[in-house]
PDB file of C-alpha atoms in Angstrom:
ATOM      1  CA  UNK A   1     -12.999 -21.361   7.514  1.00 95.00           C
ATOM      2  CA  UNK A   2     -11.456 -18.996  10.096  1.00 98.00           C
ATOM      3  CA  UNK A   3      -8.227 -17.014   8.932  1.00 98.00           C
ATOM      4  CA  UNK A   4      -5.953 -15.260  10.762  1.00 98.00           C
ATOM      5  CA  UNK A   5      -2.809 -13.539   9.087  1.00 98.00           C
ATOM      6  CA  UNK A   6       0.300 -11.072   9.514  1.00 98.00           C
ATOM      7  CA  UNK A   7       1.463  -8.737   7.131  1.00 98.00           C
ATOM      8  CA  UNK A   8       4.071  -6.644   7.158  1.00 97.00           C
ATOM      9  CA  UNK A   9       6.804  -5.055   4.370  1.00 94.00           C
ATOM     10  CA  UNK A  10      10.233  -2.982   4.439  1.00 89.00           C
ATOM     11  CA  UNK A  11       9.301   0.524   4.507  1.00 86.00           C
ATOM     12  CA  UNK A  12       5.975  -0.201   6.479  1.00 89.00           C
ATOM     13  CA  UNK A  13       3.531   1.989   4.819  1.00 89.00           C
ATOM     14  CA  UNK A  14       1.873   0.617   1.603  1.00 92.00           C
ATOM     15  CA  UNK A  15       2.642  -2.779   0.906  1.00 94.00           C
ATOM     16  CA  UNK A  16       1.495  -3.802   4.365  1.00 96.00           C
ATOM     17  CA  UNK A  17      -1.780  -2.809   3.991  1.00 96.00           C
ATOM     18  CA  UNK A  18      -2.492  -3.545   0.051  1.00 96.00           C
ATOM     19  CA  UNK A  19      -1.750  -6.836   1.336  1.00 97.00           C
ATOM     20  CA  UNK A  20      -4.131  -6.726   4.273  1.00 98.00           C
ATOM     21  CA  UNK A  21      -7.397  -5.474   2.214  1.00 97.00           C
ATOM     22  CA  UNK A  22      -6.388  -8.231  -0.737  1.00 97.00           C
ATOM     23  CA  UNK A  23      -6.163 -10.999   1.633  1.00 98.00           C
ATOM     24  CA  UNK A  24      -9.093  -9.824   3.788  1.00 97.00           C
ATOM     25  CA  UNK A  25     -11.218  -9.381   0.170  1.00 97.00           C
ATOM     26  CA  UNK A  26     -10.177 -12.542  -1.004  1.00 97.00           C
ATOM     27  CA  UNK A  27     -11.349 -14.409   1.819  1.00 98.00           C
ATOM     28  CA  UNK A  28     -14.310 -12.942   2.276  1.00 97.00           C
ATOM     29  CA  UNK A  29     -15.266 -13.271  -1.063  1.00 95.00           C
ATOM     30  CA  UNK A  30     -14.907 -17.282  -0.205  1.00 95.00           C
ATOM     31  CA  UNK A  31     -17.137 -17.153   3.089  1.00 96.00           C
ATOM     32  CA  UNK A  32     -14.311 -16.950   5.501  1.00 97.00           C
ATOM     33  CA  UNK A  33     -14.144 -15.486   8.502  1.00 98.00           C
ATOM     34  CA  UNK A  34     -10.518 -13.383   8.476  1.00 98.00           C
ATOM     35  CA  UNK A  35      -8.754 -11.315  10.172  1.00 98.00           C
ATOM     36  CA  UNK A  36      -5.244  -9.512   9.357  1.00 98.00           C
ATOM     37  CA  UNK A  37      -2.851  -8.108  11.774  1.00 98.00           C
ATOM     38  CA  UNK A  38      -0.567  -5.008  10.326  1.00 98.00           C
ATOM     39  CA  UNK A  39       3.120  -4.546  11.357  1.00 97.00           C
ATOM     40  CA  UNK A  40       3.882  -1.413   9.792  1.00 94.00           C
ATOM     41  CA  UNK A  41       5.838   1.884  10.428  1.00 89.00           C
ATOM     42  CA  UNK A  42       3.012   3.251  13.339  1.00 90.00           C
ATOM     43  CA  UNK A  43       3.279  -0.245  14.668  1.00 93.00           C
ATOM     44  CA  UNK A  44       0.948  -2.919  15.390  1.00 96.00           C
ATOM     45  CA  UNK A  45      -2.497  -2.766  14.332  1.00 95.00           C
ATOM     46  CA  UNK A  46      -5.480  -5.218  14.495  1.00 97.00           C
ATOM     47  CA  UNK A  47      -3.589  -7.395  16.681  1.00 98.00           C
ATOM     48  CA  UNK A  48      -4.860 -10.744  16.450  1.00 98.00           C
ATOM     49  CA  UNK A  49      -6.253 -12.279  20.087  1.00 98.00           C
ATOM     50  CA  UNK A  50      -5.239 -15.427  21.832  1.00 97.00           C
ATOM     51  CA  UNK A  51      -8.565 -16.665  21.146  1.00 98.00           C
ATOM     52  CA  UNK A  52      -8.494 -16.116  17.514  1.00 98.00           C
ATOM     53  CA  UNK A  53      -5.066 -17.397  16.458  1.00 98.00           C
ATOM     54  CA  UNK A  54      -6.278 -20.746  18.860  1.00 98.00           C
ATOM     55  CA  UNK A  55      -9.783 -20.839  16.811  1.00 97.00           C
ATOM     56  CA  UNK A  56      -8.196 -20.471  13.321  1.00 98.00           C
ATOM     57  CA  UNK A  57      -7.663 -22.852  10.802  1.00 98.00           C
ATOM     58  CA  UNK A  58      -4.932 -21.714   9.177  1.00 98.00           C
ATOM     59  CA  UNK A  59      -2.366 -18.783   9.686  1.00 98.00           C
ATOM     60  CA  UNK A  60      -1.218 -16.924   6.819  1.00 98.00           C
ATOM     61  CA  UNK A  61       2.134 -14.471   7.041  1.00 98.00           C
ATOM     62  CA  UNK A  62       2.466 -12.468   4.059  1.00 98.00           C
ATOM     63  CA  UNK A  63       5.972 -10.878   4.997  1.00 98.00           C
ATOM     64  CA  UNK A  64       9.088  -9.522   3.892  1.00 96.00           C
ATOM     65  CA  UNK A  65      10.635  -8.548   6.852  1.00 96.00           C
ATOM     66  CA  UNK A  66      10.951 -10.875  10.854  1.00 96.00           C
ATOM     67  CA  UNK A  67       7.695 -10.045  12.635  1.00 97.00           C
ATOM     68  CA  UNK A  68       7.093  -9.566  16.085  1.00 96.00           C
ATOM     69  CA  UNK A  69       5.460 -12.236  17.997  1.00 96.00           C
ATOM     70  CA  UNK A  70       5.807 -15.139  15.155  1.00 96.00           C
ATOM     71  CA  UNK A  71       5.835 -17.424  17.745  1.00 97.00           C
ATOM     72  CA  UNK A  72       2.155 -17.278  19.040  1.00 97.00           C
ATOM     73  CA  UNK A  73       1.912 -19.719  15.801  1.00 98.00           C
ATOM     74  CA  UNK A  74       3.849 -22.401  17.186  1.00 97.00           C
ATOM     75  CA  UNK A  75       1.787 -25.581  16.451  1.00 96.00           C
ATOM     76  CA  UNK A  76      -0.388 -23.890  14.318  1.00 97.00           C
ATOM     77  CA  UNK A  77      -0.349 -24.746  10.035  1.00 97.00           C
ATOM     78  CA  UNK A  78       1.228 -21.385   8.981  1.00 97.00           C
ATOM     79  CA  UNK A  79       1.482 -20.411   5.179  1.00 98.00           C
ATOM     80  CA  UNK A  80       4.103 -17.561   4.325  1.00 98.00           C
ATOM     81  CA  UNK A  81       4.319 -15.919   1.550  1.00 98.00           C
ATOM     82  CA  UNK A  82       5.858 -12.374   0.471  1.00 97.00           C
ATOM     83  CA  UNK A  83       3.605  -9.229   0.781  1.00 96.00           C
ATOM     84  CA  UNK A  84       3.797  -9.277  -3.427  1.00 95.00           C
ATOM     85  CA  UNK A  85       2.360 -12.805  -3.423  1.00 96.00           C
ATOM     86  CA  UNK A  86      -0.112 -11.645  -1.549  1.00 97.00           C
ATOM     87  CA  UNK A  87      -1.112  -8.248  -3.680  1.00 96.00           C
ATOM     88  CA  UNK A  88      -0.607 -10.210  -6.989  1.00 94.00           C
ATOM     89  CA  UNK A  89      -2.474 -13.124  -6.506  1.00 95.00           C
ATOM     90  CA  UNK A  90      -5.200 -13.504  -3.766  1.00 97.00           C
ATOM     91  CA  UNK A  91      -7.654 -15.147  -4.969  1.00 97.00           C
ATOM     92  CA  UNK A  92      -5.153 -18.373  -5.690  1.00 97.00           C
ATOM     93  CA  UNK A  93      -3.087 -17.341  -2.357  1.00 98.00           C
ATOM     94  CA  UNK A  94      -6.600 -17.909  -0.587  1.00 98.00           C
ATOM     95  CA  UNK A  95      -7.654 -21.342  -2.240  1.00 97.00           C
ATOM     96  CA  UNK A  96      -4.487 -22.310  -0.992  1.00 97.00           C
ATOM     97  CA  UNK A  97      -5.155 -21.788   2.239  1.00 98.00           C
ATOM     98  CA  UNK A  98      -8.172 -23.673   2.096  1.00 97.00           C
ATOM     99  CA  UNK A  99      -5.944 -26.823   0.443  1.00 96.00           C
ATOM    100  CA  UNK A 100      -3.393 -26.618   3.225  1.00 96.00           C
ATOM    101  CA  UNK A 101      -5.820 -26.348   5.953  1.00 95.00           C
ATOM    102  CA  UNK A 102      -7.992 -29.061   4.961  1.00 88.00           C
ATOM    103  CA  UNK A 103      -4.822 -31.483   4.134  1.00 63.00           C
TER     104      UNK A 103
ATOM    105  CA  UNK B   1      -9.554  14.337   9.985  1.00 61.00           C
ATOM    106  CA  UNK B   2     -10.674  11.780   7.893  1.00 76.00           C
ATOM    107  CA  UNK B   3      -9.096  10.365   4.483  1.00 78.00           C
ATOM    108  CA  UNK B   4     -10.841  12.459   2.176  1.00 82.00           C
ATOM    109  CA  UNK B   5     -10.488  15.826   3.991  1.00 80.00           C
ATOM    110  CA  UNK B   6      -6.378  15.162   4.319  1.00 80.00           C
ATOM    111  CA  UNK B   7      -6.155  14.499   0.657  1.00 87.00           C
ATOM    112  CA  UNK B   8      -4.240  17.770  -0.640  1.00 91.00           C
ATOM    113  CA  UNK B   9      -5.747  18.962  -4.657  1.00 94.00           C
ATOM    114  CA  UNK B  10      -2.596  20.493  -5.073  1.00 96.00           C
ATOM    115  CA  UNK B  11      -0.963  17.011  -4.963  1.00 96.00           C
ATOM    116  CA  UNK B  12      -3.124  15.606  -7.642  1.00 97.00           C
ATOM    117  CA  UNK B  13      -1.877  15.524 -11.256  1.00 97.00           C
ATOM    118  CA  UNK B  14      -4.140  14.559 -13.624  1.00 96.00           C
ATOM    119  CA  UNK B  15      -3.649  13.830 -17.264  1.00 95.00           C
ATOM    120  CA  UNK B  16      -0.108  14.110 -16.472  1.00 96.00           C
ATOM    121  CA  UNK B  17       1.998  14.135 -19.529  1.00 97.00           C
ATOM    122  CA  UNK B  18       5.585  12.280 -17.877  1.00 98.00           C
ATOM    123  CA  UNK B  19       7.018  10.227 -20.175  1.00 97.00           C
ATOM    124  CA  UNK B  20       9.330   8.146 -18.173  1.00 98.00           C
ATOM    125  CA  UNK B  21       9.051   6.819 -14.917  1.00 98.00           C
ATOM    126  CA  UNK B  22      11.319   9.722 -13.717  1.00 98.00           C
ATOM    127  CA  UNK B  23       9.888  12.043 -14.823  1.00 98.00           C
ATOM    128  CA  UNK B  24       6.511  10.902 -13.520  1.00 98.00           C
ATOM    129  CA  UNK B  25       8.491  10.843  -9.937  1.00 98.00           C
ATOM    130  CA  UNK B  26       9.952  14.125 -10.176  1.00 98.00           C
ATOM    131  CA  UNK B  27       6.568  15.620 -11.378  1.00 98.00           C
ATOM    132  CA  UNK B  28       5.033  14.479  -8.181  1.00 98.00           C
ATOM    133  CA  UNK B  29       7.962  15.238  -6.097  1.00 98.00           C
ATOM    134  CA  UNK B  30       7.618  18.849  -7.053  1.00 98.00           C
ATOM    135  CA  UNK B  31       3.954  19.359  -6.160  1.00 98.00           C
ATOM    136  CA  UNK B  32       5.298  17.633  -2.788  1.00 97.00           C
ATOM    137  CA  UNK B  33       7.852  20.738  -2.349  1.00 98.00           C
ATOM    138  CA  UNK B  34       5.351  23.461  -3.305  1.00 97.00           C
ATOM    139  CA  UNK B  35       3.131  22.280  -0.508  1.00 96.00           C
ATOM    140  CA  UNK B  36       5.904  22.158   1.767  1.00 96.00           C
ATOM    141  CA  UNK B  37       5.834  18.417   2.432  1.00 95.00           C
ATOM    142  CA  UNK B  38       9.038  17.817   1.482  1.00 96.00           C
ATOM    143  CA  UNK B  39      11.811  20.362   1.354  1.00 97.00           C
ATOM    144  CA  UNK B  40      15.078  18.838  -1.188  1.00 97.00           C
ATOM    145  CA  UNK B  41      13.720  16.837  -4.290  1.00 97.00           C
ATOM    146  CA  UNK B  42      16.506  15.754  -5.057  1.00 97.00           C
ATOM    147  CA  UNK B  43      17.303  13.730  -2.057  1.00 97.00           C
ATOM    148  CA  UNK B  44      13.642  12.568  -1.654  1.00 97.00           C
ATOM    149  CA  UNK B  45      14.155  11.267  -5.071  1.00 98.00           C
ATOM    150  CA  UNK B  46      17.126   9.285  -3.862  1.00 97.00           C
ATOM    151  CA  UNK B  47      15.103   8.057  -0.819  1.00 95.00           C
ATOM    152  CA  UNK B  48      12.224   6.810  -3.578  1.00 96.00           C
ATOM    153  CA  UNK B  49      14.768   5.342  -5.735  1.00 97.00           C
ATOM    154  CA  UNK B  50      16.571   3.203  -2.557  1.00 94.00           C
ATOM    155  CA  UNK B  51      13.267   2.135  -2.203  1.00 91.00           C
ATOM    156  CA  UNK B  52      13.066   0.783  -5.777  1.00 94.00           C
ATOM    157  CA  UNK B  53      15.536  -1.314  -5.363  1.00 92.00           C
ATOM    158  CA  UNK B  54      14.256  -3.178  -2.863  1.00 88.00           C
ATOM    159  CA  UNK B  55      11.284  -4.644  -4.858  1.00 86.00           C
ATOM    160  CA  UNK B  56       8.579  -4.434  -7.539  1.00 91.00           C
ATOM    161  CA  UNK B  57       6.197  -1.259  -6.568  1.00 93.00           C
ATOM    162  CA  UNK B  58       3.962  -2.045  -9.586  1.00 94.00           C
ATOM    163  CA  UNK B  59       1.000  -3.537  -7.802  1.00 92.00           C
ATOM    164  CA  UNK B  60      -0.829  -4.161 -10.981  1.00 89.00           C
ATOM    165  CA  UNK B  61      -3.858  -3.049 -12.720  1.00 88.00           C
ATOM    166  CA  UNK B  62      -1.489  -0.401 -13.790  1.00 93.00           C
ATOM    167  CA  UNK B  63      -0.997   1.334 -10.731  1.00 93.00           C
ATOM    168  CA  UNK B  64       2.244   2.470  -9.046  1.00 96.00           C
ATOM    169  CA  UNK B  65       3.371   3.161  -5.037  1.00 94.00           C
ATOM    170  CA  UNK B  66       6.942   4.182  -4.924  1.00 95.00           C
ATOM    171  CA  UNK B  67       7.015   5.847  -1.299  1.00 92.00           C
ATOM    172  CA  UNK B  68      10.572   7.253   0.392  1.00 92.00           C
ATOM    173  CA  UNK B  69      10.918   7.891   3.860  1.00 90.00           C
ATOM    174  CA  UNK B  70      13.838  10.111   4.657  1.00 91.00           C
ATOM    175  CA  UNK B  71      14.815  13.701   6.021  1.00 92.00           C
ATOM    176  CA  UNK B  72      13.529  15.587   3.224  1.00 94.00           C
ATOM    177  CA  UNK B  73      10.523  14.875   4.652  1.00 94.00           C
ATOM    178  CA  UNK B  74       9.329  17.153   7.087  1.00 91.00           C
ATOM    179  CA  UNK B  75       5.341  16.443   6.628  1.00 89.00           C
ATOM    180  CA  UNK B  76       4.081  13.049   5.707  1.00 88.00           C
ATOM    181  CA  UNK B  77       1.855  12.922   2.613  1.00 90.00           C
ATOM    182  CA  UNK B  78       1.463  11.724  -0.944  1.00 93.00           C
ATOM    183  CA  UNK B  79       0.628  12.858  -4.340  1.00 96.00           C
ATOM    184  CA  UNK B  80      -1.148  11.042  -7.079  1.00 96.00           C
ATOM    185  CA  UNK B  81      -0.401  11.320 -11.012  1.00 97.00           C
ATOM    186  CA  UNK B  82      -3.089   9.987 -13.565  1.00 96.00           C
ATOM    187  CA  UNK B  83      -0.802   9.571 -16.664  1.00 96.00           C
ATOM    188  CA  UNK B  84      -1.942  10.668 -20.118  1.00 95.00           C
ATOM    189  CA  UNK B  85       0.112   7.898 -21.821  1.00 96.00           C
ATOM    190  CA  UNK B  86       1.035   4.613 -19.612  1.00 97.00           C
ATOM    191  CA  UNK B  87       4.493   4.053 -18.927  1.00 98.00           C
ATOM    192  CA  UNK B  88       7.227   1.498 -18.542  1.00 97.00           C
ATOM    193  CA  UNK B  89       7.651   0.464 -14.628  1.00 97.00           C
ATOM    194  CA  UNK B  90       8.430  -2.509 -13.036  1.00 95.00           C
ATOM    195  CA  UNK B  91       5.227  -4.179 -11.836  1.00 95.00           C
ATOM    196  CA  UNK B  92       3.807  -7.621 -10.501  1.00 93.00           C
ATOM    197  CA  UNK B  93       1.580  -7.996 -13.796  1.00 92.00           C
ATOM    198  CA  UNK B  94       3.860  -6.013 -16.208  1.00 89.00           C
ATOM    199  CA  UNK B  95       0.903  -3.639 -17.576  1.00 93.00           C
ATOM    200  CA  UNK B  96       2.320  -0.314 -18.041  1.00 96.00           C
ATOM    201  CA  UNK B  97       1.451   2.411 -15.385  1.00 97.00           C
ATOM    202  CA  UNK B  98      -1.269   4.385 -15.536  1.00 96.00           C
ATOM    203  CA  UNK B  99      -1.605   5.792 -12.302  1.00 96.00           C
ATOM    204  CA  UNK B 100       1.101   6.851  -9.808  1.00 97.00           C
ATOM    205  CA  UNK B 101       0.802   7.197  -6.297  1.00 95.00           C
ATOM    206  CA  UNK B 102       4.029   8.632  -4.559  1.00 96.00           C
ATOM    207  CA  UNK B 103       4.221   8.178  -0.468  1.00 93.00           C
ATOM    208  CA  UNK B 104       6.277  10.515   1.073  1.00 93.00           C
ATOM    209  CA  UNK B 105       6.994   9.500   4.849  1.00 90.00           C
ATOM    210  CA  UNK B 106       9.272  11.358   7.648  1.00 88.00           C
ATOM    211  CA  UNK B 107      12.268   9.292   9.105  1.00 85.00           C
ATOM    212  CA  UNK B 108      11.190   9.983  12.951  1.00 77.00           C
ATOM    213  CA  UNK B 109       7.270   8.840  13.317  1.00 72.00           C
ATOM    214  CA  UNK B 110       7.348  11.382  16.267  1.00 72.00           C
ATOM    215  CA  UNK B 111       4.736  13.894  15.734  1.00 69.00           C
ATOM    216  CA  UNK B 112       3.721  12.014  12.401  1.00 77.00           C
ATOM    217  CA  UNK B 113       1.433   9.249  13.567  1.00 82.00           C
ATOM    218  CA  UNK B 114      -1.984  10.553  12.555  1.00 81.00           C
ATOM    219  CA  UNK B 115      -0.301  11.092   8.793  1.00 82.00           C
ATOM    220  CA  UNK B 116       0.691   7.777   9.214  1.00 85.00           C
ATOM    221  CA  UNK B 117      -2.291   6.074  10.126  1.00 86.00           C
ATOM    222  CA  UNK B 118      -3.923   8.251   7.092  1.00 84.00           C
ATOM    223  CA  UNK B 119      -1.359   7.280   4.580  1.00 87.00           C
ATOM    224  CA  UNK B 120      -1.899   3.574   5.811  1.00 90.00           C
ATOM    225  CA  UNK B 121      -5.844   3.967   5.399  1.00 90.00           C
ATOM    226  CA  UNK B 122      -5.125   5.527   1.984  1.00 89.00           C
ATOM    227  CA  UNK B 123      -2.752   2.655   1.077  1.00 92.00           C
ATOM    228  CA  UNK B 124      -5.555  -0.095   2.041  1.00 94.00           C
ATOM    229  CA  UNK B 125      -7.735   1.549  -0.108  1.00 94.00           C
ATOM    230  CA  UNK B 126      -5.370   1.572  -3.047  1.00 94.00           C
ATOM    231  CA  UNK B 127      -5.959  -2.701  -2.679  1.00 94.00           C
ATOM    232  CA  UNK B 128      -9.524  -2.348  -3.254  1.00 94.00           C
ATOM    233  CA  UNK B 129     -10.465  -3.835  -7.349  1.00 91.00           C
ATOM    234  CA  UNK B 130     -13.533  -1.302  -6.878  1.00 92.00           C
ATOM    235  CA  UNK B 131     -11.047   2.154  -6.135  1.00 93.00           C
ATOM    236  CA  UNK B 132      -8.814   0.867  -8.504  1.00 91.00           C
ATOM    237  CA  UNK B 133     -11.223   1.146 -11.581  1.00 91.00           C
ATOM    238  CA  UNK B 134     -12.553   4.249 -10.387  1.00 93.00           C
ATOM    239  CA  UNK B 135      -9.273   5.668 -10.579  1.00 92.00           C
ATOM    240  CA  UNK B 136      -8.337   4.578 -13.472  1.00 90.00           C
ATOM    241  CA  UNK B 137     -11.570   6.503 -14.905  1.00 91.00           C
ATOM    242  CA  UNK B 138     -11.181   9.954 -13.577  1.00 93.00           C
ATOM    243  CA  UNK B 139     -10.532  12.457 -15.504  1.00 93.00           C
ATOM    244  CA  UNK B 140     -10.430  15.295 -12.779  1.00 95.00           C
ATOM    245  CA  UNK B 141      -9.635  15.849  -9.395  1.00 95.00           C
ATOM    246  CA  UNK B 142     -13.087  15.577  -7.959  1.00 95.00           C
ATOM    247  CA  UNK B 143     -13.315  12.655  -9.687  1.00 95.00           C
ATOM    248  CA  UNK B 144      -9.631  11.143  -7.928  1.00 95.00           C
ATOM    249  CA  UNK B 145     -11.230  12.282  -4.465  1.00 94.00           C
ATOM    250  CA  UNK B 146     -14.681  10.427  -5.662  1.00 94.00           C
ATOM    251  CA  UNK B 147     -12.389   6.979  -6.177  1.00 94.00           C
ATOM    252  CA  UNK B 148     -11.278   7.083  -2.561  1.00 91.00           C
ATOM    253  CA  UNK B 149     -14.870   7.304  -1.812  1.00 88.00           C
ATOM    254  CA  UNK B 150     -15.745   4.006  -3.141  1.00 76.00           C
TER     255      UNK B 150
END
């Protein structure tokens, strides 16, 4: 399954990117094909392509604060969760991913 | 420079003895000032503690990332504490803290962004299982730099 996600917290410098390498672990660890976009204090980084948020599956926004660009998702089946959701629990946050997209 | 090269020994505490939560902060605070990285403790503290209150920075596993960002900083950086005895903090899992890593960020990012990007490398690796256990095992400050490594 191809993933593509945002993640982004408060003070944009640690929560952000916990989040990222969970998710990113999580899914791999399940075969996926992810990628993670961070919205943090330096700015954006891994910025997800047209072509990839089009070829994903499912979109998954682990957030605590408005994003930038949220709507490139328009249309898409979008998950959102909180940046501690995300941290706590990936390995359930992913098989929920797969649920949603295959529903 | 890379990761490992910017981490600063003097900013690693290990076998700390902090009782409390604040004194775990302050402890690390204070290495922060004797390396210059921040100049008032006291109102980095109060930067960390606003921080606080906005949410859980117990990740789990036992590990802590309180991080300020304010004018007492006038070089981004952090400072790790391994903790002889764990201690009470607010955390996603509710295991007591065993290992504290402290953020300290800058209010302008002018100047600041290759500290950031390092800090933001550092914090990824702080949500890998495999540097978490290492961490959790060291018992000296090679052995904190060897976690990173992982």
């Amino acid at each position: 399954m191809k993933i593509v996600g945002v993640s982004a917290c408060t003070v944009g410098i640690a929560h952000t990117y916990i989040a990222q390498e969970k998710i990113e672990n999580a899914a791999k660890k399940l075969g996926d094909d992810v990628k993670v976009e961070t919205q943090g204090t330096i700015g954006i980084e891994n910025e997800l392509t047209k072509e990839e948020i089009q070829d994903a599956d499912i979109v998954l926004l682990a957030v605590d604060v408005k994003i930038s660009g949220e709507e490139r998702f328009e249309g898409k089946k979008v998950v959102k969760v909180s940046t501690e959701v995300a941290i706590k629990s990936p390995n359930k946050l992913v098989a929920k991913l797969h649920e949603v997209a295959g529903s | 420079m890379d990761l490992i090269s910017s981490i600063n020994t003097q900013n690693i505490l290990v076998n700390n003895d902090a009782k409390t939560k604040d004194e775990a902060l302050r402890n690390i605070i204070h290495s922060l000032y004797l390396t210059g990285n921040v100049t008032d403790e006291e109102l980095f503290l109060k930067d960390v503690y606003a921080r606080e209150a906005e949410g859980v920075t117990g990740i789990g596993n036992g590990v802590a990332i309180p991080h300020g960002k304010g004018s007492s900083v006038v070089e981004p950086g952090f400072g790790i504490a391994t903790l002889t005895d764990p201690i009470e903090w607010e955390s996603l899992d509710d295991e007591k803290i065993k290992i504290v890593v402290l953020f300290a960020v800058s209010d302008s990012k002018e100047g600041a962004e290759q500290h950031l990007r390092l800090l933001s490398q550092f914090a990824r690796k702080l949500g890998n299982d495999d540097v978490l256990a290492a961490l959790k095992e060291a018992k000296n400050i090679d052995e904190v730099i060897e976690a990173f490594e992982v």
